[in-house]
Amino acid sequence: MAGREPYSPRHRTALVLTGTGTAGAYHAGVLRAMAEAGVRIDIVAGHGMGAIGAFFTAIEGGARLWNPDGLWRQRAISRFYPWRPVLRTLGWTFGAALALVLVPMALLASGLVIYPAGLLLRMAQSPEGSTLAEGYAALVRDAFQPDRLPSWLAEGAFLLALGALFLVAVAAARARLPRRHRERGRFWWRVFGAPISHRSAVRYWQTGLWRLMTGGTRVPQPDPIELSRRYAEVLGDNLGQPGFRELIVVSHDLDTRRDLVLAALMEPWRKPFFGRRTGAVPSPERACETLDLVGADRDHVVDILSASQCLPVVTDPWPVTFATESYWRGETHRLCDRPECVGRLLEEVIAAGAEQVIIVSATADTDLPHTLTEPRIDGRGRIGAWLVSQETTSVRDAVRARRDSLRFVHVVSPEHNPIGPFDLVGAYDERSDRVQMLGELLDRGYADAYHQFIEPVVGAADPTS
């Protein structure tokens, strides 16, 4: 998918990473190929899991994502986005209660097999027929004595109900703790909250970013504000140096119903990007939507990184408190990812002076008949299918809408990807009749980058053009 002109390494180029969950492994493979081939990238941009690749690549940390012992090859990845503990425990409690009910029913239903079997044995003049039937009758009579199975069922049901009530009580007590942002609604919505938790993913990437900045040494991790300031200092002091790149990350503000753009740019693109064309004060339209990472907004790096891991509706949003001297005057807003914001990312990289854009998406664009597969009906499978559909459509529409604004635009994506956003331990592929693992998705990104972009596009480019 090319733009109006051939690719040229002399033009200002942006790499846009888009996706959720496992898409980050595909990004890591593409980033590895780009680094090995020496592809010039001036700006790295992303949203959702693409923001992780952008944050790491901007400070020369992409190798921490794809190395043999890199972050995308750790077992901790499999614990991302679990169902919330209260929902998991209630589900297991319900399953155990159902099993208790089924035990006596199964015991009685077994008579439908035992009695006919005993009858057949008696017809065959075998003494075991009478023994089998009498033994089963004695077992049922003994099991249903008042002090046996009925008592166990009652005690088991009581203990399960008590455990469920205790769990709900703990969740209710936690829900009454002071919140950093306004909330309105029935109390039970606080108790149960969003169905999926993002906390493990947020902690993992915050720790990974800190270890990248400290060279892997076991230095105690600072609080989020201090970590944000150190990241901003590293990137701001090294912008323009080999291996360091300008950064744009987009998140979504649920309270203002606007996208929020965090950026670290060099001059002469920095001031126009933040709306400072006519003076030192940004225009209100840009001031309410942009954060200058190498300026006064450097405290929000971790906030934006964490918000990028929060999915709309299915996870809680990330609360961000702005400074009292900022545009939002100390307000606390709720941020999360927006799967359809690829168009906004393209708009922002164009505003930052990009003339060429390479988009990386882990979703496959299906345009042929008779390629349907069995749909997933589990909860996370349904959510993942919706996210994949939204991203695929938004990438296609964004490229069509902004093709004429760029010299060159190219999309790197797999022809087939059976691994959904939440298949962090791999997924079964109908076409190959086997389970494909997350490491294979990383390797596929590496191969796709070479076969779709580096060899046919970069290899054919005229370095003097």
Short mmCIF file of C-alpha atoms in Angstrom, two decimals:
data_model
loop_
_atom_site.label_atom_id
_atom_site.label_comp_id
_atom_site.label_asym_id
_atom_site.label_seq_id
_atom_site.Cartn_x
_atom_site.Cartn_y
_atom_site.Cartn_z
CA MET A 1 0.00 0.00 0.00
CA ALA A 2 2.13 2.89 -1.26
CA GLY A 3 1.73 6.65 -1.36
CA ARG A 4 2.13 9.14 -4.16
CA GLU A 5 5.93 8.89 -4.45
CA PRO A 6 8.60 6.20 -3.99
CA TYR A 7 10.14 5.73 -0.57
CA SER A 8 13.28 7.75 0.10
CA PRO A 9 15.55 7.56 3.17
CA ARG A 10 16.15 11.29 2.86
CA HIS A 11 12.61 12.24 3.88
CA ARG A 12 11.40 12.62 7.46
CA THR A 13 9.90 9.23 8.40
CA ALA A 14 7.52 8.11 11.15
CA LEU A 15 6.93 4.57 12.37
CA VAL A 16 3.38 4.10 13.73
CA LEU A 17 2.64 1.10 15.97
CA THR A 18 -0.99 0.19 16.55
CA GLY A 19 -2.68 -2.64 18.42
CA THR A 20 -3.63 -4.31 21.68
CA GLY A 21 -2.22 -7.13 23.78
CA THR A 22 -0.23 -9.63 21.69
CA ALA A 23 0.24 -7.05 18.93
CA GLY A 24 3.26 -5.87 20.89
CA ALA A 25 5.10 -9.11 20.05
CA TYR A 26 4.52 -8.48 16.35
CA HIS A 27 5.78 -4.90 16.80
CA ALA A 28 8.92 -6.22 18.47
CA GLY A 29 9.70 -8.43 15.48
CA VAL A 30 9.24 -5.54 13.06
CA LEU A 31 11.38 -3.25 15.22
CA ARG A 32 14.15 -5.84 15.23
CA ALA A 33 14.12 -6.06 11.43
CA MET A 34 14.11 -2.26 11.08
CA ALA A 35 17.06 -1.95 13.46
CA GLU A 36 19.09 -4.64 11.69
CA ALA A 37 18.42 -3.12 8.27
CA GLY A 38 19.31 0.39 9.47
CA VAL A 39 16.00 1.90 8.34
CA ARG A 40 15.88 5.57 9.12
CA ILE A 41 13.12 6.43 11.61
CA ASP A 42 12.79 9.99 12.83
CA ILE A 43 9.56 9.66 14.82
CA VAL A 44 8.16 6.61 16.57
CA ALA A 45 4.48 6.82 17.46
CA GLY A 46 1.93 4.46 18.94
CA HIS A 47 -1.22 3.83 20.91
CA GLY A 48 -2.31 0.88 23.06
CA MET A 49 0.37 -1.79 23.08
CA GLY A 50 2.05 0.18 20.31
CA ALA A 51 2.81 2.85 22.89
CA ILE A 52 5.07 0.35 24.67
CA GLY A 53 7.15 -0.18 21.53
CA ALA A 54 7.27 3.57 21.03
CA PHE A 55 8.42 4.36 24.58
CA PHE A 56 11.19 1.74 24.45
CA THR A 57 12.35 2.49 20.90
CA ALA A 58 12.54 6.24 21.54
CA ILE A 59 15.39 5.73 24.05
CA GLU A 60 17.25 3.02 22.12
CA GLY A 61 15.58 0.22 24.06
CA GLY A 62 13.92 -1.80 21.33
CA ALA A 63 16.32 -4.72 21.85
CA ARG A 64 14.86 -5.20 25.33
CA LEU A 65 11.62 -6.19 23.62
CA TRP A 66 12.90 -8.79 21.12
CA ASN A 67 16.12 -10.27 22.62
CA PRO A 68 16.10 -14.00 23.52
CA ASP A 69 15.61 -12.94 27.15
CA GLY A 70 13.59 -9.86 26.20
CA LEU A 71 10.37 -8.66 27.71
CA TRP A 72 8.15 -10.28 25.07
CA ARG A 73 9.69 -13.71 25.73
CA GLN A 74 9.02 -13.84 29.48
CA ARG A 75 6.44 -16.12 31.11
CA ALA A 76 5.01 -13.14 33.00
CA ILE A 77 3.34 -12.05 29.74
CA SER A 78 0.84 -14.91 30.14
CA ARG A 79 -0.59 -13.20 33.23
CA PHE A 80 -1.68 -10.06 31.39
CA TYR A 81 -5.36 -9.06 31.40
CA PRO A 82 -6.85 -11.73 33.69
CA TRP A 83 -10.45 -11.67 34.80
CA ARG A 84 -10.76 -9.69 38.01
CA PRO A 85 -10.19 -11.84 41.15
CA VAL A 86 -13.70 -11.27 42.49
CA LEU A 87 -15.25 -12.51 39.25
CA ARG A 88 -12.88 -15.49 38.99
CA THR A 89 -13.57 -16.54 42.58
CA LEU A 90 -17.31 -16.18 42.21
CA GLY A 91 -17.14 -18.21 39.01
CA TRP A 92 -15.26 -21.04 40.74
CA THR A 93 -17.69 -20.86 43.66
CA PHE A 94 -20.64 -21.19 41.31
CA GLY A 95 -18.95 -24.11 39.56
CA ALA A 96 -18.33 -25.89 42.87
CA ALA A 97 -21.94 -25.33 43.93
CA LEU A 98 -23.14 -26.74 40.62
CA ALA A 99 -20.90 -29.77 41.12
CA LEU A 100 -22.46 -30.35 44.54
CA VAL A 101 -25.89 -30.39 42.98
CA LEU A 102 -24.78 -32.73 40.22
CA VAL A 103 -23.24 -35.34 42.57
CA PRO A 104 -26.56 -36.83 43.81
CA MET A 105 -28.09 -36.44 40.35
CA ALA A 106 -25.18 -38.37 38.82
CA LEU A 107 -25.51 -41.07 41.48
CA LEU A 108 -29.20 -41.52 40.70
CA ALA A 109 -28.68 -41.29 36.94
CA SER A 110 -26.13 -44.10 37.07
CA GLY A 111 -29.06 -46.40 37.82
CA LEU A 112 -30.17 -45.95 34.21
CA VAL A 113 -27.07 -47.95 33.26
CA ILE A 114 -26.72 -50.30 36.22
CA TYR A 115 -30.26 -51.69 36.30
CA PRO A 116 -30.39 -52.57 32.56
CA ALA A 117 -26.94 -54.10 32.88
CA GLY A 118 -28.11 -56.20 35.83
CA LEU A 119 -31.19 -57.28 33.89
CA LEU A 120 -29.07 -58.43 30.94
CA LEU A 121 -26.77 -60.36 33.26
CA ARG A 122 -29.74 -62.11 34.93
CA MET A 123 -31.16 -62.99 31.49
CA ALA A 124 -27.78 -64.53 30.74
CA GLN A 125 -28.21 -66.52 33.99
CA SER A 126 -25.24 -64.78 35.59
CA PRO A 127 -25.35 -64.33 39.39
CA GLU A 128 -23.55 -61.00 39.06
CA GLY A 129 -26.76 -59.40 37.77
CA SER A 130 -28.56 -59.63 41.09
CA THR A 131 -25.40 -58.68 42.96
CA LEU A 132 -24.92 -55.55 40.80
CA ALA A 133 -28.49 -54.36 41.27
CA GLU A 134 -28.57 -55.08 45.00
CA GLY A 135 -25.19 -53.40 45.52
CA TYR A 136 -26.32 -50.27 43.71
CA ALA A 137 -29.57 -50.13 45.72
CA ALA A 138 -27.61 -50.49 48.96
CA LEU A 139 -25.21 -47.71 47.87
CA VAL A 140 -28.05 -45.30 47.12
CA ARG A 141 -29.86 -46.17 50.35
CA ASP A 142 -26.69 -45.66 52.37
CA ALA A 143 -25.68 -42.44 50.59
CA PHE A 144 -29.03 -40.77 51.16
CA GLN A 145 -29.14 -41.47 54.88
CA PRO A 146 -29.81 -38.20 56.78
CA ASP A 147 -26.26 -38.06 58.15
CA ARG A 148 -24.57 -38.77 54.81
CA LEU A 149 -24.97 -37.12 51.42
CA PRO A 150 -27.78 -34.67 52.36
CA SER A 151 -25.71 -33.43 55.28
CA TRP A 152 -22.57 -33.05 53.18
CA LEU A 153 -24.47 -31.14 50.51
CA ALA A 154 -25.92 -28.71 53.03
CA GLU A 155 -22.58 -28.13 54.73
CA GLY A 156 -20.77 -27.71 51.42
CA ALA A 157 -23.37 -25.27 50.09
CA PHE A 158 -23.17 -23.27 53.32
CA LEU A 159 -19.37 -23.03 53.17
CA LEU A 160 -19.44 -21.98 49.52
CA ALA A 161 -22.07 -19.33 50.18
CA LEU A 162 -20.09 -18.09 53.19
CA GLY A 163 -16.93 -17.83 51.09
CA ALA A 164 -18.74 -15.94 48.33
CA LEU A 165 -20.25 -13.52 50.86
CA PHE A 166 -16.82 -12.95 52.43
CA LEU A 167 -15.33 -12.20 49.02
CA VAL A 168 -18.10 -9.75 48.17
CA ALA A 169 -17.69 -8.11 51.59
CA VAL A 170 -13.95 -7.60 50.99
CA ALA A 171 -14.63 -6.16 47.53
CA ALA A 172 -17.31 -3.89 49.01
CA ALA A 173 -14.90 -2.64 51.70
CA ARG A 174 -12.29 -1.86 49.07
CA ALA A 175 -14.90 -0.11 46.93
CA ARG A 176 -15.64 2.27 49.82
CA LEU A 177 -12.03 3.49 49.94
CA PRO A 178 -11.52 7.10 48.79
CA ARG A 179 -11.20 7.46 45.01
CA ARG A 180 -9.09 9.92 43.04
CA HIS A 181 -11.94 10.71 40.66
CA ARG A 182 -15.69 11.19 40.69
CA GLU A 183 -17.95 8.19 40.45
CA ARG A 184 -21.70 7.84 40.23
CA GLY A 185 -23.83 4.71 40.04
CA ARG A 186 -25.18 1.81 42.02
CA PHE A 187 -22.90 0.51 44.74
CA TRP A 188 -22.59 -2.98 43.24
CA TRP A 189 -20.94 -1.52 40.12
CA ARG A 190 -18.12 -0.39 42.39
CA VAL A 191 -17.97 -3.80 44.05
CA PHE A 192 -17.56 -5.78 40.85
CA GLY A 193 -15.96 -3.12 38.65
CA ALA A 194 -14.72 -3.79 35.13
CA PRO A 195 -14.43 -7.50 34.23
CA ILE A 196 -10.74 -7.52 33.21
CA SER A 197 -7.74 -6.24 35.17
CA HIS A 198 -4.89 -4.29 33.58
CA ARG A 199 -2.72 -4.05 36.69
CA SER A 200 -0.28 -6.86 35.86
CA ALA A 201 0.45 -5.38 32.42
CA VAL A 202 0.93 -1.88 33.84
CA ARG A 203 3.35 -3.07 36.55
CA TYR A 204 5.29 -5.20 34.06
CA TRP A 205 5.95 -2.40 31.59
CA GLN A 206 6.74 0.18 34.27
CA THR A 207 9.34 -2.19 35.75
CA GLY A 208 10.70 -3.03 32.29
CA LEU A 209 11.13 0.64 31.42
CA TRP A 210 12.95 1.32 34.69
CA ARG A 211 15.34 -1.62 34.21
CA LEU A 212 16.07 -0.44 30.68
CA MET A 213 17.03 2.97 32.02
CA THR A 214 19.23 1.48 34.76
CA GLY A 215 20.92 -1.07 32.50
CA GLY A 216 19.21 -4.03 34.13
CA THR A 217 20.66 -3.41 37.60
CA ARG A 218 18.42 -4.08 40.58
CA VAL A 219 18.05 -0.46 41.65
CA PRO A 220 14.85 0.20 43.65
CA GLN A 221 12.17 1.51 41.34
CA PRO A 222 11.13 5.11 42.11
CA ASP A 223 7.58 6.41 42.31
CA PRO A 224 5.78 7.07 39.00
CA ILE A 225 6.50 10.81 38.97
CA GLU A 226 10.23 10.34 39.51
CA LEU A 227 10.31 7.57 36.90
CA SER A 228 8.55 9.88 34.45
CA ARG A 229 11.04 12.67 35.06
CA ARG A 230 14.04 10.40 34.58
CA TYR A 231 12.64 9.04 31.32
CA ALA A 232 11.93 12.56 30.08
CA GLU A 233 15.46 13.61 31.03
CA VAL A 234 17.06 10.68 29.19
CA LEU A 235 15.02 11.29 26.04
CA GLY A 236 15.18 15.09 26.14
CA ASP A 237 18.95 15.19 26.61
CA ASN A 238 19.56 12.75 23.76
CA LEU A 239 17.09 13.81 21.08
CA GLY A 240 18.91 13.89 17.78
CA GLN A 241 21.57 11.43 18.92
CA PRO A 242 21.98 8.04 17.15
CA GLY A 243 19.46 5.50 18.41
CA PHE A 244 17.16 8.10 20.01
CA ARG A 245 13.97 9.15 18.27
CA GLU A 246 11.22 11.68 18.63
CA LEU A 247 8.11 10.30 20.30
CA ILE A 248 4.34 10.66 19.91
CA VAL A 249 1.85 8.62 21.95
CA VAL A 250 -1.93 8.99 21.85
CA SER A 251 -4.32 8.05 24.64
CA HIS A 252 -7.98 8.94 25.15
CA ASP A 253 -9.51 11.16 27.85
CA LEU A 254 -12.94 9.82 28.76
CA ASP A 255 -13.88 12.94 30.73
CA THR A 256 -13.16 15.50 28.01
CA ARG A 257 -14.03 13.09 25.16
CA ARG A 258 -10.76 14.04 23.47
CA ASP A 259 -7.57 12.27 22.52
CA LEU A 260 -4.55 13.24 24.60
CA VAL A 261 -1.21 13.45 22.78
CA LEU A 262 2.13 13.10 24.58
CA ALA A 263 5.07 14.17 22.40
CA ALA A 264 8.81 14.79 22.54
CA LEU A 265 9.94 16.64 19.42
CA MET A 266 12.96 18.57 18.20
CA GLU A 267 12.96 22.05 16.78
CA PRO A 268 11.81 23.39 14.38
CA TRP A 269 8.81 21.06 14.65
CA ARG A 270 8.22 21.33 18.40
CA LYS A 271 6.69 24.81 18.69
CA PRO A 272 4.32 24.53 15.70
CA PHE A 273 3.23 21.09 16.89
CA PHE A 274 2.08 22.44 20.24
CA GLY A 275 0.28 25.37 18.61
CA ARG A 276 2.89 28.06 19.27
CA ARG A 277 2.96 29.55 15.80
CA THR A 278 2.00 33.05 16.93
CA GLY A 279 3.72 33.28 20.27
CA ALA A 280 4.96 31.51 23.39
CA VAL A 281 1.48 30.54 24.60
CA PRO A 282 -0.13 27.48 22.95
CA SER A 283 -3.54 27.85 21.37
CA PRO A 284 -6.37 26.58 23.63
CA GLU A 285 -7.29 23.83 21.18
CA ARG A 286 -3.80 22.33 21.33
CA ALA A 287 -3.18 23.13 24.98
CA CYS A 288 -6.07 20.94 26.13
CA GLU A 289 -4.99 17.97 23.99
CA THR A 290 -1.19 17.92 24.04
CA LEU A 291 1.48 17.20 26.64
CA ASP A 292 5.08 18.28 26.04
CA LEU A 293 7.29 15.50 27.37
CA VAL A 294 10.45 17.61 27.23
CA GLY A 295 8.65 20.58 28.76
CA ALA A 296 6.32 21.15 31.67
CA ASP A 297 4.40 17.90 31.24
CA ARG A 298 7.27 15.48 31.88
CA ASP A 299 5.57 14.10 35.01
CA HIS A 300 2.96 12.25 32.93
CA VAL A 301 5.14 9.69 31.10
CA VAL A 302 4.11 6.79 33.35
CA ASP A 303 0.50 7.97 33.34
CA ILE A 304 0.30 7.79 29.55
CA LEU A 305 2.19 4.48 29.44
CA SER A 306 -0.24 3.03 32.00
CA ALA A 307 -3.34 4.47 30.30
CA SER A 308 -2.26 2.86 27.03
CA GLN A 309 -2.73 -0.55 28.70
CA CYS A 310 -6.30 0.24 29.78
CA LEU A 311 -8.90 -1.03 27.34
CA PRO A 312 -12.22 0.75 26.83
CA VAL A 313 -15.15 -0.62 28.85
CA VAL A 314 -13.57 -3.96 29.82
CA THR A 315 -10.91 -2.51 32.17
CA ASP A 316 -10.98 0.40 34.57
CA PRO A 317 -9.53 3.63 33.10
CA TRP A 318 -6.33 5.14 34.47
CA PRO A 319 -6.80 8.24 36.68
CA VAL A 320 -4.43 11.10 35.82
CA THR A 321 -4.18 14.21 38.01
CA PHE A 322 -2.91 17.27 36.16
CA ALA A 323 -0.82 19.99 37.76
CA THR A 324 -2.64 23.02 39.16
CA GLU A 325 -0.76 25.30 36.75
CA SER A 326 -1.66 23.20 33.72
CA TYR A 327 -4.56 23.81 31.35
CA TRP A 328 -6.82 21.47 33.36
CA ARG A 329 -6.06 23.17 36.71
CA GLY A 330 -5.43 20.15 38.90
CA GLU A 331 -8.37 18.06 37.66
CA THR A 332 -8.26 14.27 37.65
CA HIS A 333 -9.27 12.68 34.34
CA ARG A 334 -9.81 9.05 33.33
CA LEU A 335 -7.64 7.84 30.45
CA CYS A 336 -7.64 4.66 28.36
CA ASP A 337 -6.70 3.43 24.91
CA ARG A 338 -8.90 4.06 21.86
CA PRO A 339 -8.52 1.26 19.28
CA GLU A 340 -9.67 3.48 16.39
CA CYS A 341 -7.13 6.30 16.89
CA VAL A 342 -4.78 5.35 14.04
CA GLY A 343 -6.15 8.29 12.05
CA ARG A 344 -5.31 10.63 14.92
CA LEU A 345 -1.78 9.22 15.08
CA LEU A 346 -1.30 9.90 11.37
CA GLU A 347 -2.63 13.41 11.83
CA GLU A 348 -0.14 14.05 14.64
CA VAL A 349 2.93 12.66 12.87
CA ILE A 350 2.04 14.80 9.83
CA ALA A 351 1.81 17.82 12.15
CA ALA A 352 5.27 16.85 13.44
CA GLY A 353 6.70 17.12 9.91
CA ALA A 354 6.62 13.47 8.81
CA GLU A 355 6.58 13.02 5.04
CA GLN A 356 6.66 9.20 5.05
CA VAL A 357 4.81 6.83 7.38
CA ILE A 358 5.25 3.11 8.03
CA ILE A 359 2.27 1.62 9.89
CA VAL A 360 2.68 -1.66 11.76
CA SER A 361 -0.50 -3.61 12.54
CA ALA A 362 -0.72 -7.20 13.81
CA THR A 363 -4.18 -7.73 12.31
CA ALA A 364 -4.73 -9.40 8.95
CA ASP A 365 -6.91 -7.60 6.39
CA THR A 366 -9.19 -10.26 4.88
CA ASP A 367 -10.33 -9.48 1.32
CA LEU A 368 -10.94 -12.96 -0.12
CA PRO A 369 -14.02 -15.21 0.09
CA HIS A 370 -14.04 -18.61 1.76
CA THR A 371 -11.45 -17.66 4.40
CA LEU A 372 -13.77 -17.62 7.42
CA THR A 373 -12.77 -19.47 10.57
CA GLU A 374 -14.78 -20.61 13.57
CA PRO A 375 -15.63 -17.59 15.78
CA ARG A 376 -14.55 -17.52 19.40
CA ILE A 377 -17.42 -17.61 21.89
CA ASP A 378 -15.44 -17.28 25.15
CA GLY A 379 -15.46 -13.89 26.85
CA ARG A 380 -11.96 -12.69 26.05
CA GLY A 381 -12.22 -14.19 22.57
CA ARG A 382 -15.30 -12.07 21.84
CA ILE A 383 -13.60 -8.92 23.14
CA GLY A 384 -10.47 -9.68 21.12
CA ALA A 385 -12.46 -10.22 17.92
CA TRP A 386 -14.09 -6.81 18.36
CA LEU A 387 -10.73 -5.11 18.94
CA VAL A 388 -9.19 -6.77 15.87
CA SER A 389 -12.13 -5.73 13.71
CA GLN A 390 -11.96 -2.13 14.95
CA GLU A 391 -8.23 -1.84 14.35
CA THR A 392 -8.29 -3.39 10.89
CA THR A 393 -11.05 -1.06 9.75
CA SER A 394 -9.45 2.03 11.29
CA VAL A 395 -6.05 1.33 9.67
CA ARG A 396 -7.65 0.88 6.26
CA ASP A 397 -9.76 4.05 6.59
CA ALA A 398 -6.90 6.14 7.98
CA VAL A 399 -4.58 5.25 5.10
CA ARG A 400 -7.25 6.06 2.52
CA ALA A 401 -8.09 9.39 4.16
CA ARG A 402 -4.51 10.65 4.51
CA ARG A 403 -2.76 9.13 1.52
CA ASP A 404 -2.67 12.47 -0.30
CA SER A 405 -1.12 14.22 2.72
CA LEU A 406 2.02 12.07 2.63
CA ARG A 407 4.72 11.35 0.09
CA PHE A 408 4.71 7.67 1.03
CA VAL A 409 2.67 5.43 3.34
CA HIS A 410 3.12 1.68 3.80
CA VAL A 411 1.40 -0.88 6.05
CA VAL A 412 3.27 -3.89 7.43
CA SER A 413 0.82 -6.55 8.60
CA PRO A 414 0.53 -10.36 8.57
CA GLU A 415 -1.42 -12.16 5.87
CA HIS A 416 -2.80 -14.49 8.54
CA ASN A 417 -2.66 -14.19 12.32
CA PRO A 418 -4.59 -16.70 14.45
CA ILE A 419 -3.34 -15.18 17.71
CA GLY A 420 -5.91 -12.79 19.17
CA PRO A 421 -5.14 -9.80 21.43
CA PHE A 422 -5.59 -11.88 24.61
CA ASP A 423 -4.01 -15.16 23.42
CA LEU A 424 -0.92 -14.55 25.51
CA VAL A 425 -0.11 -18.27 25.75
CA GLY A 426 -0.71 -18.93 22.06
CA ALA A 427 -3.75 -20.05 20.09
CA TYR A 428 -4.89 -22.95 17.95
CA ASP A 429 -4.68 -22.27 14.22
CA GLU A 430 -7.22 -24.08 12.05
CA ARG A 431 -5.18 -23.63 8.88
CA SER A 432 -2.03 -25.27 10.21
CA ASP A 433 -3.87 -27.55 12.69
CA ARG A 434 -1.55 -26.70 15.55
CA VAL A 435 -1.06 -24.25 18.39
CA GLN A 436 0.95 -21.17 17.47
CA MET A 437 2.90 -19.51 20.28
CA LEU A 438 3.60 -15.86 20.97
CA GLY A 439 7.25 -16.22 19.99
CA GLU A 440 6.13 -17.20 16.50
CA LEU A 441 4.22 -13.93 16.21
CA LEU A 442 7.42 -12.04 17.02
CA ASP A 443 9.29 -14.01 14.35
CA ARG A 444 6.47 -13.39 11.87
CA GLY A 445 6.77 -9.65 12.43
CA TYR A 446 10.49 -9.89 11.72
CA ALA A 447 9.90 -11.84 8.48
CA ASP A 448 7.03 -9.60 7.34
CA ALA A 449 9.11 -6.47 7.81
CA TYR A 450 11.77 -7.88 5.50
CA HIS A 451 9.44 -9.37 2.89
CA GLN A 452 6.92 -6.52 2.77
CA PHE A 453 9.06 -3.43 3.31
CA ILE A 454 12.83 -3.77 3.65
CA GLU A 455 13.55 -5.94 0.61
CA PRO A 456 10.97 -4.61 -1.91
CA VAL A 457 10.84 -0.96 -0.76
CA VAL A 458 14.05 0.01 1.01
CA GLY A 459 16.12 -2.21 -1.25
CA ALA A 460 14.66 -0.54 -4.35
CA ALA A 461 14.98 3.03 -3.03
CA ASP A 462 17.46 5.49 -4.49
CA PRO A 463 19.57 6.77 -1.57
CA THR A 464 20.28 10.01 -3.42
CA SER A 465 16.63 10.87 -4.08
#
